Coordinates of C-alpha atoms in Angstrom, one line a residue:
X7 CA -8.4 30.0 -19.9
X8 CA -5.2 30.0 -18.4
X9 CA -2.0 29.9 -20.2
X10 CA -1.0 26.5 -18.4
X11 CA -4.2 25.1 -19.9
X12 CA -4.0 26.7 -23.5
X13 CA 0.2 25.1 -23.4
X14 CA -1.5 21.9 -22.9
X15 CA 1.2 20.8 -20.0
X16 CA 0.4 17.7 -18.2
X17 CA 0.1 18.6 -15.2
X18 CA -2.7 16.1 -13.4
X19 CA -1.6 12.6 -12.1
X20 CA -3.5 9.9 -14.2
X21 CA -6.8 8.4 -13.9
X22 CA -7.3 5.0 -13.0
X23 CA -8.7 4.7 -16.0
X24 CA -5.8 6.1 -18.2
X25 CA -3.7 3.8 -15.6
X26 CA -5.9 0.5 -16.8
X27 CA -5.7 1.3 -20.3
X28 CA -1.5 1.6 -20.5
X29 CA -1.7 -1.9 -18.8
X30 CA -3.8 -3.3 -21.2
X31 CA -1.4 -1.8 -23.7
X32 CA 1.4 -3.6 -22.3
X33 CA 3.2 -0.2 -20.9
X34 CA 3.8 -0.9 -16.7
X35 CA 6.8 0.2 -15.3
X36 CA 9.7 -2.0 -15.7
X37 CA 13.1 -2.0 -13.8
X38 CA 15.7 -4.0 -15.1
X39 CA 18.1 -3.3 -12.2
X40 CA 15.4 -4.7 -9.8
X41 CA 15.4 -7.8 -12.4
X42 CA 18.7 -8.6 -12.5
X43 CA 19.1 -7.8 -8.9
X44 CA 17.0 -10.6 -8.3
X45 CA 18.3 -13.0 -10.5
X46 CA 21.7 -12.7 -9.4
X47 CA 20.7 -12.5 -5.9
X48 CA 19.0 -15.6 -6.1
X49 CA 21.2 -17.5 -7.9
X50 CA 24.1 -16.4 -5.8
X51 CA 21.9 -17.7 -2.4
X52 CA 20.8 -20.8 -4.0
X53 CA 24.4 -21.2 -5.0
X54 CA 26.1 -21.3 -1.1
X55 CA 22.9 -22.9 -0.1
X56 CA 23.5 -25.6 -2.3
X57 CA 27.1 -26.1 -2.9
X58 CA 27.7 -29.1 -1.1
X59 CA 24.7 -31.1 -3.0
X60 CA 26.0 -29.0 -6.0
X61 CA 29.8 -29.8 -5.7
X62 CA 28.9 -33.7 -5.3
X63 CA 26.4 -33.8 -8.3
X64 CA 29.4 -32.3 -10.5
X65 CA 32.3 -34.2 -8.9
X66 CA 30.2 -37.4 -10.6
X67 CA 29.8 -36.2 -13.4
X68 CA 33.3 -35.1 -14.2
X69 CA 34.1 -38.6 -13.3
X70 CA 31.8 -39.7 -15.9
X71 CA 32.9 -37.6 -18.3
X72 CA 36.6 -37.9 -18.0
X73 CA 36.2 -41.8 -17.8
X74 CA 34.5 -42.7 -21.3
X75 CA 33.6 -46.7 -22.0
X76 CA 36.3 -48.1 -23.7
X77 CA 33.6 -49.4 -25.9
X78 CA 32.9 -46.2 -27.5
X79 CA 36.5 -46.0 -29.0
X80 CA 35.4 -49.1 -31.2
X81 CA 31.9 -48.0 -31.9
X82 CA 32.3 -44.2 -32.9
X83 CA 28.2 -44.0 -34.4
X84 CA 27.2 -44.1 -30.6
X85 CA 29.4 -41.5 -29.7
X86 CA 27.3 -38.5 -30.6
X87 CA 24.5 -39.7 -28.4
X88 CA 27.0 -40.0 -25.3
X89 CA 28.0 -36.6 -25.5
X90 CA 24.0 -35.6 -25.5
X91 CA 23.2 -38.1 -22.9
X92 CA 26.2 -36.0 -20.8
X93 CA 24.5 -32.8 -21.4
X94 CA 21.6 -33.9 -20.2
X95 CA 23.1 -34.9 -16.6
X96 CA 24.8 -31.7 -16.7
X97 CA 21.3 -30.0 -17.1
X98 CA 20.5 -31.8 -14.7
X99 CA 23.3 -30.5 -12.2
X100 CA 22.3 -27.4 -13.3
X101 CA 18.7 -27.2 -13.1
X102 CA 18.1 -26.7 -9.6
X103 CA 20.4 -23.1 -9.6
X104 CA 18.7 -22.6 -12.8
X105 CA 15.0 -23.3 -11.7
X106 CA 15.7 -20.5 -9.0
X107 CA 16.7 -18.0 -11.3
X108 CA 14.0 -18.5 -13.7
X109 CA 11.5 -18.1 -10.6
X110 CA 12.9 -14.9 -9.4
X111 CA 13.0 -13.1 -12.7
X112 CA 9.3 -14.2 -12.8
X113 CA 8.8 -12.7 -9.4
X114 CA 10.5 -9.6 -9.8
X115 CA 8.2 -7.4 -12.7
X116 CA 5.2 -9.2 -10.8
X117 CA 6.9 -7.4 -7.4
X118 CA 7.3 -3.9 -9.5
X119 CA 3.7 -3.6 -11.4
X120 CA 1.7 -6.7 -10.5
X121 CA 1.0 -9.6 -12.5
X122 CA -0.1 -8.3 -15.9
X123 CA -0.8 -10.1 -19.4
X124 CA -1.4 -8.1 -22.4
X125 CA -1.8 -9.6 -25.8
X126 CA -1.7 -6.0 -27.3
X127 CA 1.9 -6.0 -26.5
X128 CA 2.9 -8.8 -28.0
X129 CA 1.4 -7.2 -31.4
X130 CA 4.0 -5.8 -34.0
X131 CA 4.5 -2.1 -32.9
X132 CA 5.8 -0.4 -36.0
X133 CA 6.3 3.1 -34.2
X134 CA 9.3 1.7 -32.3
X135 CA 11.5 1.3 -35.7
X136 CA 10.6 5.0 -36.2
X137 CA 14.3 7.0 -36.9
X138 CA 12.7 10.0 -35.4
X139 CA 11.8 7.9 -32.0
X140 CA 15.4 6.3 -32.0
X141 CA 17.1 9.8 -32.1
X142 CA 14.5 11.1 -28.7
X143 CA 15.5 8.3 -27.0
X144 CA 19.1 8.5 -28.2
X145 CA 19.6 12.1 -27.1
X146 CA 16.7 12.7 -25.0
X147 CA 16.6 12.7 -20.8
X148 CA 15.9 9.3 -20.9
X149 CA 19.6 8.6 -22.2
X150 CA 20.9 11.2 -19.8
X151 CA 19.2 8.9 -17.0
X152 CA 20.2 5.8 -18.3
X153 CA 23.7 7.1 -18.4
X154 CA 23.5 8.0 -14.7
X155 CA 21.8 5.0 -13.8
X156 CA 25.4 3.4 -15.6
X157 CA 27.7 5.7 -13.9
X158 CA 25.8 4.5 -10.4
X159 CA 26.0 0.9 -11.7
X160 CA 29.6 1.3 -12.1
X161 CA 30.0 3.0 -9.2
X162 CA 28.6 0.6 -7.0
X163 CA 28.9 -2.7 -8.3
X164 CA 32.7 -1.9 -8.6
X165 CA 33.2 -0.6 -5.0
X166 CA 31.7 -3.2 -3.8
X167 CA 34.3 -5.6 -5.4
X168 CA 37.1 -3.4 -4.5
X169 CA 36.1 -3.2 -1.3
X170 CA 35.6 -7.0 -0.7
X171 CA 38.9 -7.7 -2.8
X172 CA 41.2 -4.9 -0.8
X173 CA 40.3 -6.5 2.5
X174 CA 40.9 -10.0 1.0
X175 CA 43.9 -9.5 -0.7
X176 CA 46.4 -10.7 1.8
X177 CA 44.3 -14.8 2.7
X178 CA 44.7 -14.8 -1.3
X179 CA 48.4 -14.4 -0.7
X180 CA 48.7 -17.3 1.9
X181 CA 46.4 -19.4 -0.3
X182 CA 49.6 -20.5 -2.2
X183 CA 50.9 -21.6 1.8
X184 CA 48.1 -23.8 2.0
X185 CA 47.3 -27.4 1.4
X186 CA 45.3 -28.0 -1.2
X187 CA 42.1 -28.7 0.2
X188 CA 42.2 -25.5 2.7
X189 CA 43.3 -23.3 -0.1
X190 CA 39.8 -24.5 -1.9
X191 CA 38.0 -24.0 1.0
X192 CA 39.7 -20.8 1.5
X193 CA 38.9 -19.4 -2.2
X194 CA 35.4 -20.5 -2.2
X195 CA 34.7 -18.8 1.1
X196 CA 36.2 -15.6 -0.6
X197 CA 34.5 -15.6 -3.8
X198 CA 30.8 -16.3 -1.7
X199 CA 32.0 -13.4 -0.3
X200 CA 32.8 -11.1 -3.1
X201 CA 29.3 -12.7 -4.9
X202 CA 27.5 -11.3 -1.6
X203 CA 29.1 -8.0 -1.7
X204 CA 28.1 -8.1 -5.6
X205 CA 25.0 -8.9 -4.9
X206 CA 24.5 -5.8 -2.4
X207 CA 25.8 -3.6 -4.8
X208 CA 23.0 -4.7 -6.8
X209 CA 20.2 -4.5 -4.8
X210 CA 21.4 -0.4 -3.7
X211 CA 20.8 -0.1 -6.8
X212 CA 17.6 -1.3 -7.7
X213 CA 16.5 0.2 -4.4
X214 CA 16.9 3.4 -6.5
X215 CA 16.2 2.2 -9.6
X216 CA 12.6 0.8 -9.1
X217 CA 11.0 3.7 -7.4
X218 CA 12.6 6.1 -10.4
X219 CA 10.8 3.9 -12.6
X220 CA 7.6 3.8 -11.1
X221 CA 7.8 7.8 -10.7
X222 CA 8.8 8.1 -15.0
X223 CA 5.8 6.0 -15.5
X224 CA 3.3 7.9 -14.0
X225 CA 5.4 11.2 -14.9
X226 CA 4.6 10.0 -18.5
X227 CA 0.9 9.2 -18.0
X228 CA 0.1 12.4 -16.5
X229 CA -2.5 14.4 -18.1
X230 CA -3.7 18.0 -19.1
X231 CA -6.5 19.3 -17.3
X232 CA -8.3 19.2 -21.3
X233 CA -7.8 15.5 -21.3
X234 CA -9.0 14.9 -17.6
X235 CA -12.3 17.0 -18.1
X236 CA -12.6 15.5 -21.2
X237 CA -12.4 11.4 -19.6
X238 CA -14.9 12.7 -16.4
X239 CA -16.9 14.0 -19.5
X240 CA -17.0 10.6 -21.4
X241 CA -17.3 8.5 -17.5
X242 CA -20.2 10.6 -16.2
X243 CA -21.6 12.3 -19.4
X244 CA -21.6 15.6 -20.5
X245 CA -23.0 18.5 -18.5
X246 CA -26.0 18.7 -20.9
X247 CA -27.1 14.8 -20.9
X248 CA -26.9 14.8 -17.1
X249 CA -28.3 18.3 -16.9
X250 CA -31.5 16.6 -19.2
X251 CA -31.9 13.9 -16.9
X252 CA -32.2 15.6 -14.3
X253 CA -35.0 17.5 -15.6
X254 CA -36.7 14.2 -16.9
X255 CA -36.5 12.8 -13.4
X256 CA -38.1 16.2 -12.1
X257 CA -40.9 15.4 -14.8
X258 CA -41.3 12.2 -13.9
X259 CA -41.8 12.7 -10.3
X260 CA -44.1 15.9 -10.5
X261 CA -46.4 13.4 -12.8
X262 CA -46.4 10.6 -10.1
X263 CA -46.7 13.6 -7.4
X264 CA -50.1 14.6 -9.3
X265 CA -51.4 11.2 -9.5
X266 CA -51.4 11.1 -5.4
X267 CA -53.7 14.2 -5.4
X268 CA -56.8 12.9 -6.1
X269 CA -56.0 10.3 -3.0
X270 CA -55.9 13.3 -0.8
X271 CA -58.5 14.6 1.9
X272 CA -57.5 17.9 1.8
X273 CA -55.1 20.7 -0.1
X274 CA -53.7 23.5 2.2
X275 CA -53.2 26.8 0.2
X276 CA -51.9 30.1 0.5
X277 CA -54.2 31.0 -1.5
X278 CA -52.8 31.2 -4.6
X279 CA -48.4 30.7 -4.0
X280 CA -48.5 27.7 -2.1
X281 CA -50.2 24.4 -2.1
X282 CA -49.8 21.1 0.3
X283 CA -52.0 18.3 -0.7
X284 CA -52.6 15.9 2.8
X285 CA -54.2 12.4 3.1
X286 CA -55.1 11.0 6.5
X287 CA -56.2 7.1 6.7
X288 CA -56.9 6.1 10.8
X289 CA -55.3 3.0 11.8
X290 CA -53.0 2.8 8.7
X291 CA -50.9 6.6 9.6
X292 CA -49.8 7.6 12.8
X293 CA -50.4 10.9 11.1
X294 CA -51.4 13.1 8.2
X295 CA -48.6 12.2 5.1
X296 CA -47.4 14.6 2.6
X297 CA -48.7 13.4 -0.6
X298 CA -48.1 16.6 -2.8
X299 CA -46.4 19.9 -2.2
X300 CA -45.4 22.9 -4.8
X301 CA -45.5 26.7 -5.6
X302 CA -46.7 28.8 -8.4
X303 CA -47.2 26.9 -11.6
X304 CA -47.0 23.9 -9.7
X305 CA -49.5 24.7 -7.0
X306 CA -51.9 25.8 -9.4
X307 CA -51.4 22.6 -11.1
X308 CA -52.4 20.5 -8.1
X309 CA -55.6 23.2 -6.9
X310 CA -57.0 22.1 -10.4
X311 CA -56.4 17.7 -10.5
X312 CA -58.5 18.9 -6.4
X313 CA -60.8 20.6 -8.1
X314 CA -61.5 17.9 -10.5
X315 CA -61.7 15.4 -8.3
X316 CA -63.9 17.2 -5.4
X317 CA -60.9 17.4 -3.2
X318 CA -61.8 19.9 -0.5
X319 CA -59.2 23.2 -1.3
X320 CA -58.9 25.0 2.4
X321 CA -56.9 28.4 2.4
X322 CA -54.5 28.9 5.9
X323 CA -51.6 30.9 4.7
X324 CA -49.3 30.3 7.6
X325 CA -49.8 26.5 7.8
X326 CA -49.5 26.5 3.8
X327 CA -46.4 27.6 4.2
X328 CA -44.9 25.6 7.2
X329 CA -46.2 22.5 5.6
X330 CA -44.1 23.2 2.4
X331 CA -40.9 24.2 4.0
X332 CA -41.0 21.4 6.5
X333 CA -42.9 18.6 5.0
X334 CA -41.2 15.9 3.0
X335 CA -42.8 13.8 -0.2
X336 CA -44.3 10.7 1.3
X337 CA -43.9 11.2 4.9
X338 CA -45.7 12.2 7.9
X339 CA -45.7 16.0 8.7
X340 CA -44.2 17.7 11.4
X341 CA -45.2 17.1 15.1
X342 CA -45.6 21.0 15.9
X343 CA -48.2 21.1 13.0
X344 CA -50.1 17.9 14.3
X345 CA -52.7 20.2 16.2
X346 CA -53.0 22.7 13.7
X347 CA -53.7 20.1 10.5
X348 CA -55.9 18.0 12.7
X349 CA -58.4 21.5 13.0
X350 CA -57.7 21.7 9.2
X351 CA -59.4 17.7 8.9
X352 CA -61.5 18.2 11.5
X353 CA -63.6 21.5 9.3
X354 CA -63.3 18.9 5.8
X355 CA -64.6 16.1 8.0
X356 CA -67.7 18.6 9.2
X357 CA -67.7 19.6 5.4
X358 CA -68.2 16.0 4.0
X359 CA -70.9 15.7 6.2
X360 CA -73.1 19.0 5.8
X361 CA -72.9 18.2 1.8
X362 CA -74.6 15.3 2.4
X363 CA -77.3 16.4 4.9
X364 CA -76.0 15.4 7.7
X365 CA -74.5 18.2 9.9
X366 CA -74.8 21.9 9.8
X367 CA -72.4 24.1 7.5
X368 CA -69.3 24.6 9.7
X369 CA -67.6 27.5 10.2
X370 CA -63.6 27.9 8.9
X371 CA -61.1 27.2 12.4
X372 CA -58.7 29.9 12.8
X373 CA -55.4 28.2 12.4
X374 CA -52.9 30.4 13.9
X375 CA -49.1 28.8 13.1
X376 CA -45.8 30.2 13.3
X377 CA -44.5 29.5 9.9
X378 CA -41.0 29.9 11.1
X379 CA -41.0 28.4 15.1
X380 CA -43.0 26.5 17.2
X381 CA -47.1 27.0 17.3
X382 CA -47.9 30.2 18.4

């Protein structure tokens, strides 16, 4: 065994099947960049797409909520439920932007892993309050990438903003020049601006983020080549079981193999090595059909069910021989040996009938075959 084996490193990208099973358990790959990325994002868009419908839904209720009835100042019980009847419309102002934001963080972790629901994960997992854990992931090279991934947050995010505020520093200067309404106007355009540029920053950086994450997943998945031969072991059985079936299949077709031979006409030997065991019905064959075929043990085997059964035994060592190599279980034999086997059935024919008085004894055809080529 190697010394990478006997370390035990994980060296072998996961199974699908180790892949299925950290799903079930609730462990995908999550990004929370990519997350709040798309929160943001999305409530940044749905923000400037909105803002006019948005800036008239909250102009009226300001106005309701700076202009309280007069009849409240002499009833003060009902004044509890006009402060929650005013949160209510202001949810309702709200909602749209919100309703957005709530759909993309949905989105998003379906985006990175696919849609997943694991009720494992929502059990109590009492390994996480472990001290021992807290300190690995404390000092460990997860917290030196998650400090990276801060310093690149940072980084961005905040050059991004500099960036958008450096080259908008001197229209925030003339906004005290201008009337009131362009001054708005004026500082909404620049903070949709800087929000954008925000935004961007973001998304750079769940760009990079997501893949990382996906790449530490399967990183931490990975396997020794131990525990992939031992999951191939368990999902195809061990090298003995299948090994055993094998050989029970091989049983079990020999044993149906030696129940065709007393349907033969005729058993082609070597004399003793080989043994071909032919049947031959006109008008149901276009030829002579392989019914049984073996050597040795198992030719001898099928020489003695013909014997038994008064299935004539005819020795032609070359044709023996062809017939094994080339013949297949249950199909019709080769068309080079079609003149050669019908001499073969022609002699058993001429033999049927001299045991029965009708014909003279024949004499054996010589079969000449080349075992190896074409009919000699």
């Amino acid at each position: 065994m190697s010394e990478q084996d006997e370390s035990g490193e994980r060296t072998e990208l996961p199974t699908e099947k180790r892949r299925r099973e950290a799903r079930e358990q609730g462990n995908i790959p999550r990004s929370r960049e990519l997350a709040t990325a798309a929160v943001f994002g999305a409530g940044v868009l749905a923000i400037i797409a909105m803002g006019p419908s948005l800036a008239r839904n909250a102009l009226g209720w300001m106005k309701i909520a700076l202009t309280p009835d007069a009849a409240l100042m002499r009833q003060p019980d009902q004044l509890f439920g006009h402060v929650g009847l005013l949160l209510l419309k202001l949810l309702a102002v709200i909602a749209p932007v919100a309703g957005i934001c709530v759909l993309a963080g949905l989105v998003a972790p379906v985006a990175m892993s696919g849609l997943q629901f694991s009720q494992k994960a929502l059990m109590p997992d009492f390994k996480r309050l472990s001290p021992a854990a807290g300190l690995k992931r404390l000092y460990g090279a997860e917290s030196v990438a998650e400090l990276l991934k801060s310093l690149l947050r940072v980084a961005l995010i905040g050059g991004a903003a500099a960036i958008c505020v450096k080259l908008g520093l001197n229209p925030l200067r003339e906004l005290l020049t201008m009337p009131l309404e362009q001054a708005v106007r004026s500082g909404l355009a620049f903070t949709s601006t800087l929000l954008l540029a925000t935004t961007g920053g973001l998304i750079l950086l769940a760009a990079i983020d997501a893949p990382y994450q996906k790449w530490n997943w399967l990183r931490k998945l990975k396997m020794t080549r131990q525990e992939l031969r031992e999951e191939m072991k368990e999902s195809e059985g061990s090298p003995e079981v299948k090994g055993r079936i094998r050989q029970m299949q091989h049983q079990l077709s020999q044993r149906r193999m030696m129940e065709e031979v007393p349907t033969a006409d005729v058993v082609v030997v070597n004399p003793t090595h080989y043994a071909v065991a032919l049947k031959y019905q006109a008008g149901q064959m276009g030829a002579p059909t392989v019914v049984a075929k073996g050597v040795d043990e198992l030719a001898l085997r099928i020489r003695e069910v013909a014997d038994a059964h008064r299935i004539a035994i005819v020795s032609a060592p070359p044709l023996a021989r062809a017939l094994y190599r080339e013949g297949q279980l249950g199909r019709e034999i080769p068309v080079r040996l079609y003149a050669a086997v019908a001499q073969i059935l022609s002699y058993v024919y001429q033999l049927r009938a001299w045991r029965v008085g009708e014909a003279p004894h024949p004499d054996m055809p010589a079969v000449d075959v080349d075992e190896h080529g074409g009919k000699a």
